[in-house]
Short mmCIF file of C-alpha atoms in Angstrom, two decimals:
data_model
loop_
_atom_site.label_atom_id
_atom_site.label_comp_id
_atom_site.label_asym_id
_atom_site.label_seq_id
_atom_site.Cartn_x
_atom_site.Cartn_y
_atom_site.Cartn_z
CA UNK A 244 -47.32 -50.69 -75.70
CA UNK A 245 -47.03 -52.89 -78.79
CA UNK A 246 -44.76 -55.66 -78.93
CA UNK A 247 -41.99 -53.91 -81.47
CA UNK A 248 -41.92 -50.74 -78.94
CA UNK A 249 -41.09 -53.60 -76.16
CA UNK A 250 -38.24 -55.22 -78.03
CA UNK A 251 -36.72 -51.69 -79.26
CA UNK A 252 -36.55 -50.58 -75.18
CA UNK A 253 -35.15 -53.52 -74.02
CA UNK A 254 -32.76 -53.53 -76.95
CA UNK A 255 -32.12 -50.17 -75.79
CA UNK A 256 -31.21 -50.84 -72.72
CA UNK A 257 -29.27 -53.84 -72.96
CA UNK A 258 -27.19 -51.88 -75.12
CA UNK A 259 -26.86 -48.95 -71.97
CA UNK A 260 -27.14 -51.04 -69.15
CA UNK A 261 -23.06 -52.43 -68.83
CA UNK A 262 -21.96 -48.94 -68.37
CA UNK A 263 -24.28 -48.02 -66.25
CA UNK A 264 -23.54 -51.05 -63.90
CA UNK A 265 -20.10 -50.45 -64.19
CA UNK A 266 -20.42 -47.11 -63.40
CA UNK A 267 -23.21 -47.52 -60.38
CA UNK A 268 -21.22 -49.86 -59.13
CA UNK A 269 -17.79 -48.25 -58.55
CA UNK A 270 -19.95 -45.23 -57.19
CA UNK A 271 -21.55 -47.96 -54.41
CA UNK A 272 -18.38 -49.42 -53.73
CA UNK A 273 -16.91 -45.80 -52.62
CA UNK A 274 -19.91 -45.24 -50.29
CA UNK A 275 -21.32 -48.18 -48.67
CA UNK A 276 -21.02 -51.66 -47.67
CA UNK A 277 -20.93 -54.67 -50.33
CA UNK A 278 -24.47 -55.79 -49.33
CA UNK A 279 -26.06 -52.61 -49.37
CA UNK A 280 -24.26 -51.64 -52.53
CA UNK A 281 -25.79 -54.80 -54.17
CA UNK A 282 -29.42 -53.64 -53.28
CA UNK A 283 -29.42 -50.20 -54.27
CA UNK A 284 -27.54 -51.35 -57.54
CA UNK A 285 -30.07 -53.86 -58.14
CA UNK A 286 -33.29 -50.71 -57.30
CA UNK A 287 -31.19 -48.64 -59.44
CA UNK A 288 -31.15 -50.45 -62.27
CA UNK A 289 -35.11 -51.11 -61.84
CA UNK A 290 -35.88 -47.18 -61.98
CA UNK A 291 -33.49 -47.15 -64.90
CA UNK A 292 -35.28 -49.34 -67.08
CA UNK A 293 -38.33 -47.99 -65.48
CA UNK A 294 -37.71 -44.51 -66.38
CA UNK A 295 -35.65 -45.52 -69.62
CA UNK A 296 -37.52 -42.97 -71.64
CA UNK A 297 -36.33 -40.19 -69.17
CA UNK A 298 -33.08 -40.85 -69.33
CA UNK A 299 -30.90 -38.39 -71.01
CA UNK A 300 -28.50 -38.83 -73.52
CA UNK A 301 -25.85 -38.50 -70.59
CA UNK A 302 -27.04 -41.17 -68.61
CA UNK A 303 -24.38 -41.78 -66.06
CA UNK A 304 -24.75 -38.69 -64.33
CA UNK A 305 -28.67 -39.06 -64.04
CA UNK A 306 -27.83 -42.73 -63.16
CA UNK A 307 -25.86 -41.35 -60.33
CA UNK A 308 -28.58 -39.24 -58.95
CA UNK A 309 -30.77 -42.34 -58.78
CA UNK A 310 -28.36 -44.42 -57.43
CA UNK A 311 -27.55 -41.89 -54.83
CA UNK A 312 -31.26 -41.33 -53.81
CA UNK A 313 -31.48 -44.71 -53.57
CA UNK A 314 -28.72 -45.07 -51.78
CA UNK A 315 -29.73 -42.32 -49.16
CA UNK A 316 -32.92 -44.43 -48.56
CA UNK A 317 -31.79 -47.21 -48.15
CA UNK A 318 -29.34 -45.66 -45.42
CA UNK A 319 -32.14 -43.89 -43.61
CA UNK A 320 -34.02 -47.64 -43.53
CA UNK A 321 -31.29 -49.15 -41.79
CA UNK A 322 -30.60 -46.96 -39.44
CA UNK A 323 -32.46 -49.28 -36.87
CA UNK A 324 -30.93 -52.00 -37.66
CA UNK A 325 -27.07 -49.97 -37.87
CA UNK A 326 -25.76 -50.86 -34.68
CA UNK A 327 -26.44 -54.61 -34.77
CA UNK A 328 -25.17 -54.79 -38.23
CA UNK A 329 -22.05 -52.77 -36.92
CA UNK A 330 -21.41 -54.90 -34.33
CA UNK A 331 -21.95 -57.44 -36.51
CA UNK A 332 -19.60 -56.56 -38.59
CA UNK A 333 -17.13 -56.08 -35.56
CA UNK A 334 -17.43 -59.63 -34.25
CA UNK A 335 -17.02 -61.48 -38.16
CA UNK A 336 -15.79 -58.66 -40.44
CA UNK A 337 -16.79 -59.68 -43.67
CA UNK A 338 -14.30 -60.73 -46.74
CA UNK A 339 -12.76 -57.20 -47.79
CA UNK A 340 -13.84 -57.14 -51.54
CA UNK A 341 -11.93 -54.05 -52.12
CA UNK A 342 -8.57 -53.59 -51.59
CA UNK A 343 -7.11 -50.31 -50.35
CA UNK A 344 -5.73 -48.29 -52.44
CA UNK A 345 -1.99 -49.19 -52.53
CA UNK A 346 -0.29 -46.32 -50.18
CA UNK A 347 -3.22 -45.06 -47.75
CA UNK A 348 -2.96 -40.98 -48.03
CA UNK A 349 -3.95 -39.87 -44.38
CA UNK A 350 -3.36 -36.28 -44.93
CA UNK A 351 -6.18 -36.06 -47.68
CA UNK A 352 -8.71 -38.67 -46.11
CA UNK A 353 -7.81 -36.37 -42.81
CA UNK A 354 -8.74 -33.50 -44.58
CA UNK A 355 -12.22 -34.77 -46.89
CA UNK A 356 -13.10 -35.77 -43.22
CA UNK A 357 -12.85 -32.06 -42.10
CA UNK A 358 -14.77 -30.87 -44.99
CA UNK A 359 -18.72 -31.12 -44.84
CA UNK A 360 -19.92 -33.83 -46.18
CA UNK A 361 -21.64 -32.17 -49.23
CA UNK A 362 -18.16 -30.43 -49.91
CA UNK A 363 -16.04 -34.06 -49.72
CA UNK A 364 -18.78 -35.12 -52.08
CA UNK A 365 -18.40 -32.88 -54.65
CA UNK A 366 -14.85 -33.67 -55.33
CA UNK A 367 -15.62 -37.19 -54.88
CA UNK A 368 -17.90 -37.08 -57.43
CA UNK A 369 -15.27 -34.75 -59.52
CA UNK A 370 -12.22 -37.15 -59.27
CA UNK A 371 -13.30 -40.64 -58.60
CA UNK A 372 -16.57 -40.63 -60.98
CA UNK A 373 -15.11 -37.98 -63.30
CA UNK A 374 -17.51 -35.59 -63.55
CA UNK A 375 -17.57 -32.10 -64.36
CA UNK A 376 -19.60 -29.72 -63.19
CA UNK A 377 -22.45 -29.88 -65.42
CA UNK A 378 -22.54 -33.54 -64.19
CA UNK A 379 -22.30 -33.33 -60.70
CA UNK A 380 -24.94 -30.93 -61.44
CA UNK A 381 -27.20 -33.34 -62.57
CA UNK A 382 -26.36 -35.95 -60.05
CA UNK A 383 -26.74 -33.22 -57.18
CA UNK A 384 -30.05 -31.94 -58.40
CA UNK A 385 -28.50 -28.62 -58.49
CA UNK A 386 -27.64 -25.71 -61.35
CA UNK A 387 -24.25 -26.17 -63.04
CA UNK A 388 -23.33 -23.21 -62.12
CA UNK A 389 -24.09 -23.45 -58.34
CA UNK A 390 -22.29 -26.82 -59.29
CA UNK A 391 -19.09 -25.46 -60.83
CA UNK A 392 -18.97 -22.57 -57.80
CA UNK A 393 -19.36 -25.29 -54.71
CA UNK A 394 -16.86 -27.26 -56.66
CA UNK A 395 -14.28 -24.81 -56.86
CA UNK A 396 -15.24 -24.09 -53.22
CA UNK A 397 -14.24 -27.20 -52.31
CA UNK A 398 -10.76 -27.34 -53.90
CA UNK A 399 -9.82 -24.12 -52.28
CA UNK A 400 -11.22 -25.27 -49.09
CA UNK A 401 -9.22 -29.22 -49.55
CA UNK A 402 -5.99 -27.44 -50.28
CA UNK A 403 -6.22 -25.32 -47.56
CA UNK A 404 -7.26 -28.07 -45.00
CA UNK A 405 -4.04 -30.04 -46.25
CA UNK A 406 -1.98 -26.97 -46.05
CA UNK A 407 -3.13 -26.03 -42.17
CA UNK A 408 -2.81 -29.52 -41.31
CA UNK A 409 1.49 -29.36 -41.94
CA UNK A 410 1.73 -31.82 -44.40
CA UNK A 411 1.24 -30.87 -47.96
CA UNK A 412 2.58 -32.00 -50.58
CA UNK A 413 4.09 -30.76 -53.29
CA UNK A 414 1.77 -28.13 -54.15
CA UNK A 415 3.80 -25.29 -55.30
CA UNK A 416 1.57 -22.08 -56.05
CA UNK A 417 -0.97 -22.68 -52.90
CA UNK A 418 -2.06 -19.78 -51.16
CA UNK A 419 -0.29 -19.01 -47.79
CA UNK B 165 -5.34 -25.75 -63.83
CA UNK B 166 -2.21 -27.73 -62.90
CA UNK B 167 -2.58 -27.39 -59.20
CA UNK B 168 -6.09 -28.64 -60.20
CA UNK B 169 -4.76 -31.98 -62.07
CA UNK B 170 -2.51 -32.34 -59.20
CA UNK B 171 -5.70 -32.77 -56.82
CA UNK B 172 -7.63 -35.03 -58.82
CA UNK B 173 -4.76 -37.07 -59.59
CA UNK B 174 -3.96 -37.31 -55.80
CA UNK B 175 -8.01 -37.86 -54.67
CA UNK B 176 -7.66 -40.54 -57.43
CA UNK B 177 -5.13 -42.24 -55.95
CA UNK B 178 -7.27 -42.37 -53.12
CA UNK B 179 -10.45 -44.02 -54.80
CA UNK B 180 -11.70 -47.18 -52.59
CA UNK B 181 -12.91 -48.76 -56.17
CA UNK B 182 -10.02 -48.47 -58.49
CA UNK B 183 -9.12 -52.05 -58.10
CA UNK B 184 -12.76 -53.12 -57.49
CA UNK B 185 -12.99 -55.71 -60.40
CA UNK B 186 -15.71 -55.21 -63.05
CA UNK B 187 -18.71 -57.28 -62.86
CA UNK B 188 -18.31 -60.51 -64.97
CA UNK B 189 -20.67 -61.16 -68.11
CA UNK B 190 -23.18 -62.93 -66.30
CA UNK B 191 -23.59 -60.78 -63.10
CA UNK B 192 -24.01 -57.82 -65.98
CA UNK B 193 -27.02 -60.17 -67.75
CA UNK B 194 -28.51 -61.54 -64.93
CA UNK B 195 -28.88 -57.59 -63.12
CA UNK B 196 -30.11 -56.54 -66.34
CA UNK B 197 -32.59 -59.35 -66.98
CA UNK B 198 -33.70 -59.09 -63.12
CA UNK B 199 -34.21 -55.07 -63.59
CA UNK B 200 -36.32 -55.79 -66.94
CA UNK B 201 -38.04 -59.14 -65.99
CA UNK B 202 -39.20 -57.25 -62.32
CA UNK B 203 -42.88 -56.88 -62.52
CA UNK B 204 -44.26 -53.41 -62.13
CA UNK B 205 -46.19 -54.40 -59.05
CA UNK B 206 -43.16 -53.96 -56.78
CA UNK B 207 -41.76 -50.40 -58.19
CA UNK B 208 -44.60 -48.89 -59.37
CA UNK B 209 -46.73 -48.35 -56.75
CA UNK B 210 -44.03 -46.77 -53.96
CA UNK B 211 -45.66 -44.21 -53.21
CA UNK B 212 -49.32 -43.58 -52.56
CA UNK B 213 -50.42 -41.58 -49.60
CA UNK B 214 -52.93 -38.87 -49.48
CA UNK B 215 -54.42 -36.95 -46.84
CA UNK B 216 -57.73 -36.58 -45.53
CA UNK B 217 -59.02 -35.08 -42.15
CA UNK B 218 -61.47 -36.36 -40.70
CA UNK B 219 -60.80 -33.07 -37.91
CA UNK B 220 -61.79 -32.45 -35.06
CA UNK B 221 -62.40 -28.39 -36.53
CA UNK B 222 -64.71 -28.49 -39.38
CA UNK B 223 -63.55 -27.94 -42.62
CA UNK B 224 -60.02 -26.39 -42.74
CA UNK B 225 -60.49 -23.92 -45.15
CA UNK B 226 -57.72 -25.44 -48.22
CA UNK B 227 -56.40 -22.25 -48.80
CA UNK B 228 -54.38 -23.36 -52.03
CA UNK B 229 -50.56 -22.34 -52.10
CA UNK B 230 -50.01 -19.82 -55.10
CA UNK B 231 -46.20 -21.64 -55.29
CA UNK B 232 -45.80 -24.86 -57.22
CA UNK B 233 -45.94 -28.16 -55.04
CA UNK B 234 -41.99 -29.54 -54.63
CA UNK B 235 -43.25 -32.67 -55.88
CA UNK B 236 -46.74 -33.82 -55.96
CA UNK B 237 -46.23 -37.68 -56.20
CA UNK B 238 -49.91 -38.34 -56.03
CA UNK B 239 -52.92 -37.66 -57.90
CA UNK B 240 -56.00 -37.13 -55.09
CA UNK B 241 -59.65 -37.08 -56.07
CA UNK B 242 -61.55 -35.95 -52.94
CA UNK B 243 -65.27 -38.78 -53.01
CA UNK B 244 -68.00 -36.60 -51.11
CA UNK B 245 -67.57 -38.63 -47.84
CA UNK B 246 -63.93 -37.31 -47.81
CA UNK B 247 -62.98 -40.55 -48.68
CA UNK B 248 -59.68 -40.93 -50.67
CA UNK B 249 -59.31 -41.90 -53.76
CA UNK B 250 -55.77 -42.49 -55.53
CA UNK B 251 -54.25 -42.51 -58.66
CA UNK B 252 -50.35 -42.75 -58.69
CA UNK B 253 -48.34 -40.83 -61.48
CA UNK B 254 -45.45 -42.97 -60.42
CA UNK B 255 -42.45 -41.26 -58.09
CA UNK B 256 -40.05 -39.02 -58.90
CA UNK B 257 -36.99 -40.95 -58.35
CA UNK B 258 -34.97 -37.49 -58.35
CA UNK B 259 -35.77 -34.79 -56.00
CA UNK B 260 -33.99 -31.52 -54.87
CA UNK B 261 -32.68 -31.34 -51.33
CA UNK B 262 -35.60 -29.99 -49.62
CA UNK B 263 -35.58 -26.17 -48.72
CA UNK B 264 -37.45 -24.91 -45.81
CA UNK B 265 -38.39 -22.04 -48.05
CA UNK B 266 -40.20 -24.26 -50.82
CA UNK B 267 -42.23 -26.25 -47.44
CA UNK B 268 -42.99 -22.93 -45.99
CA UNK B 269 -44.98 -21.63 -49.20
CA UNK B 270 -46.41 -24.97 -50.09
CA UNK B 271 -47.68 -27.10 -47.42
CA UNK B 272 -51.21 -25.85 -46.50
CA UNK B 273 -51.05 -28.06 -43.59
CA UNK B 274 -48.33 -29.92 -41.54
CA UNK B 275 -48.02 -32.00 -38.57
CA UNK B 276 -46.52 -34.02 -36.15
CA UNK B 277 -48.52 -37.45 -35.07
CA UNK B 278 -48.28 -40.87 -34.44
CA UNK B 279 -49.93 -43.55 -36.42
CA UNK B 280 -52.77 -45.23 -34.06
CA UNK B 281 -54.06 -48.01 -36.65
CA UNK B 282 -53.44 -49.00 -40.11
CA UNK B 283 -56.73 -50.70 -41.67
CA UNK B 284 -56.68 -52.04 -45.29
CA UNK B 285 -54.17 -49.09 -46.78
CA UNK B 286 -56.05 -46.24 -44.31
CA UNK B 287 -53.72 -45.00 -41.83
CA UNK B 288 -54.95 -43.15 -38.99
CA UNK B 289 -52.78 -40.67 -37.49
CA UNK B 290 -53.62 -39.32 -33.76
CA UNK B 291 -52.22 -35.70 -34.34
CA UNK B 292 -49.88 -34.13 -31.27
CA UNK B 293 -48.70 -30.81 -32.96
CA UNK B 294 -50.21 -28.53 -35.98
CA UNK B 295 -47.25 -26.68 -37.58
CA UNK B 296 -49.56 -25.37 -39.87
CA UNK B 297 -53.20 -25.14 -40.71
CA UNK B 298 -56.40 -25.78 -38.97
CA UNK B 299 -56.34 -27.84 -35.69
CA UNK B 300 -57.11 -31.39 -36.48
CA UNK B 301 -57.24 -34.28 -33.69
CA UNK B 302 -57.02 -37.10 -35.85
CA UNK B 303 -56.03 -37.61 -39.96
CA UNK B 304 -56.16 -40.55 -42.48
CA UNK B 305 -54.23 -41.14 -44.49
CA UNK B 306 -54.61 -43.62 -47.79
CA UNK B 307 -51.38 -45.73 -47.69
CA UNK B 308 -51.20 -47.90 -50.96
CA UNK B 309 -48.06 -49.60 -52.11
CA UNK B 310 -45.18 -51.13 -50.06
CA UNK B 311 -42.57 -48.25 -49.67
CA UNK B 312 -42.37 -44.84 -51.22
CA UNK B 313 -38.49 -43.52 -52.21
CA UNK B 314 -39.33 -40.62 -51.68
CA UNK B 315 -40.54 -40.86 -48.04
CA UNK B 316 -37.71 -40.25 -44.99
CA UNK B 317 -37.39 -43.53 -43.15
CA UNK B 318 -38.75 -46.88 -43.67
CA UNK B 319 -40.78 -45.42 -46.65
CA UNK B 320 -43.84 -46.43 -45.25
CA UNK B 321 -46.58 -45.28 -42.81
CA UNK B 322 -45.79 -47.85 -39.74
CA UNK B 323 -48.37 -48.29 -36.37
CA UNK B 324 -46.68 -46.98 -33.03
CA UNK B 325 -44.27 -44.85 -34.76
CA UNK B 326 -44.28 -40.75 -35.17
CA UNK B 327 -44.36 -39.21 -38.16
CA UNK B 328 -44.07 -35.41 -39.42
CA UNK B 329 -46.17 -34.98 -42.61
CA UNK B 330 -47.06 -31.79 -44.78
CA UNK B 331 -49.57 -31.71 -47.74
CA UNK B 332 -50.33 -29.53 -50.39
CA UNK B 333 -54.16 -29.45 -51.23
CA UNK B 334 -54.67 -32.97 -49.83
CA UNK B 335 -51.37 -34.67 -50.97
CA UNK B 336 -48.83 -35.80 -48.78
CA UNK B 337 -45.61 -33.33 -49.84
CA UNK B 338 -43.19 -36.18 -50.04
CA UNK B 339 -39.29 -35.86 -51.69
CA UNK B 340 -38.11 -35.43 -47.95
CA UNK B 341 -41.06 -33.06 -47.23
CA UNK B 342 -42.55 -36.42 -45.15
CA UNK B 343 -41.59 -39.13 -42.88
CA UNK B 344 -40.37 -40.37 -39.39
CA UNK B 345 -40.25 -37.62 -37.12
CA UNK B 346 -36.51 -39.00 -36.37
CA UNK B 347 -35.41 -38.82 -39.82
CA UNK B 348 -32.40 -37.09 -39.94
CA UNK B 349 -32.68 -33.30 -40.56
CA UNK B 350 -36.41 -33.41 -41.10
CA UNK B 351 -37.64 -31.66 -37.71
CA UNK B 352 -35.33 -28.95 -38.20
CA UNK B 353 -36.69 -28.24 -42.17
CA UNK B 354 -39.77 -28.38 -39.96
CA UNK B 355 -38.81 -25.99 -37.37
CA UNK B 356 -37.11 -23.67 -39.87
CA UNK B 357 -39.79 -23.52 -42.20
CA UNK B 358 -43.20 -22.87 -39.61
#
């Protein structure tokens, strides 16, 4: 690679890079611990640059799917070490970087805890990261439209969990 | 679509990072200038594993899956004395959840054995169960590189510890397809696919 090709790619991805942290980060901050979110951000953003020429022109989403194999790696690594570092983490709970959001809703984190875990994921990844379907899609590894169907799965299937469970909301229009 | 907006709005509401604050300027530079300035050495070698068998049954006829590979990370040139001889293409950093449908039609061989020795990037596996292919008593494999992404567990081929492994004409089948015989969900791919 000549030395122009070199200056062009890292131009290129200085300019891309902020949003992707950004974005990679928020994502790691709604599924792990600070540390751990550090390292995969950090591993992402190495495959990123190393991969720069594969990235597509919507990044974030293909970000996302790095991240979130990374992410999964990293988890299956620790597992040995998990139950020192949670009793760690019992004994001197570390600094909480994140506040809660500001009134906790226990009927919906009740009811993404009753969903499988690929179904609370694909309306995470629809209302906190914003994605639609084609994007989760992308992230997932899966097609857009299997994408769009599990999504809409999962609304019925949230709405429903929240309606069983006695409390819903305002939701006029629900099924019975 | 309302009901819809009311959903997202309330799962917003909800998100553990809305009021995580944004990276300052020089966390932003210094990540980036870390991810560019990171020598290849590290990254670019994760994965590297290929199998031969040095079996106890002669030659196990390599009877060559008409299905695509899932993901052949690794390049394998077969040297007469069945030594191994690798090339990496570099790892996919993306791979589908694995399917015990796609391991079923392309693993020519896949087992379940513990690693005995690791000498110089050559790990010996003593083999205690053949899922599929010819009966083999012991197989090498040729580790090279740190960690692999791609690989359930540590990553890595590790002494003492069990591992299940499938391969496609001499390549480890990694993307999930591999790993520590612990590894969440990978004996059951195993059991549903063979």
């Amino acid at each position: 690679m000549d030395l122009v090709n070199v200056d062009s790619r890292r131009a290129r991805f200085e300019t891309l890079a902020p949003a992707v942290i950004d974005a990679v980060r928020r994502y790691l901050a709604r599924r792990t611990d600070p540390a751990t979110a550090d390292d995969v951000l950090s591993e992402t953003l190495l495959i990123c640059w190393r991969r720069l020429d594969e990235m597509p022109a919507e990044h974030l989403p293909w970000a996302y799917g790095v991240a979130r194999l990374c992410l999964a790696n990293a988890e299956r690594g620790q597992r040995r070490q998990f139950r020192l570092l949670a009793r760690i983490s019992r004994l001197d709970p570390p600094p909480q970087t994140v506040d809660g959001p500001a009134p906790a809703d226990d009927d919906l984190a009740a009811a993404l805890c009753r969903l499988r875990p690929e179904e609370a994921e694909i309306l995470r990844l629809w209302a906190w990261e914003d994605l639609a379907p084609a994007g989760i899609a992308v992230v997932l590894g899966i097609s857009a439209n299997a994408a769009s169907i599990r999504l809409h799965r999962a609304k019925e299937k949230l709405r429903k969990t929240m309606t069983a469970s006695g409390h819903e909301e305002s939701t006029e229009g629900s099924r019975p | 679509m309302t009901d819809d907006d009311d959903l997202r709005a309330r799962l917003r509401r909800a998100d553990p990072a809305a009021s995580l604050e944004p990276a300052s300027p020089a966390q932003v530079a210094h990540l980036v200038e870390e991810a560019m300035s990171s020598s290849t050495k590290k990254w670019a070698l994760p994965v590297a594993a290929a199998l031969v068998l040095i079996a106890g049954g002669a030659a196990w006829a390599v009877t060559r899956p008409s299905a695509p590979e899932p993901t052949p990370a690794v390049a394998v040139s077969s040297l007469p004395a069945r030594v191994v001889e690798l090339t990496t293409t570099g790892v996919q950093a993306k791979c589908r959840e694995p399917q015990p449908e796609q391991l079923a039609s392309s693993a020519d061989f896949a087992f379940e054995g513990t690693v005995l020795m690791i000498d110089n990037g050559r790990v010996t596996l003593t083999v205690s169960r053949v899922y599929r292919g010819e009966a083999a008593d012991e197989v090498a494999v040729a580790q090279a590189g740190d960690s692999s992404e791609t690989m359930l567990g540590s990553g890595k081929f590790e002494k003492g510890r069990n591992y299940l492994v499938s391969s496609a004409d001499g390549s480890v089948l990694i993307c999930g397809y591999s790993g520590e015989a612990d590894a969440i969900g990978l004996r059951d791919l195993y059991e549903a696919a063979f």
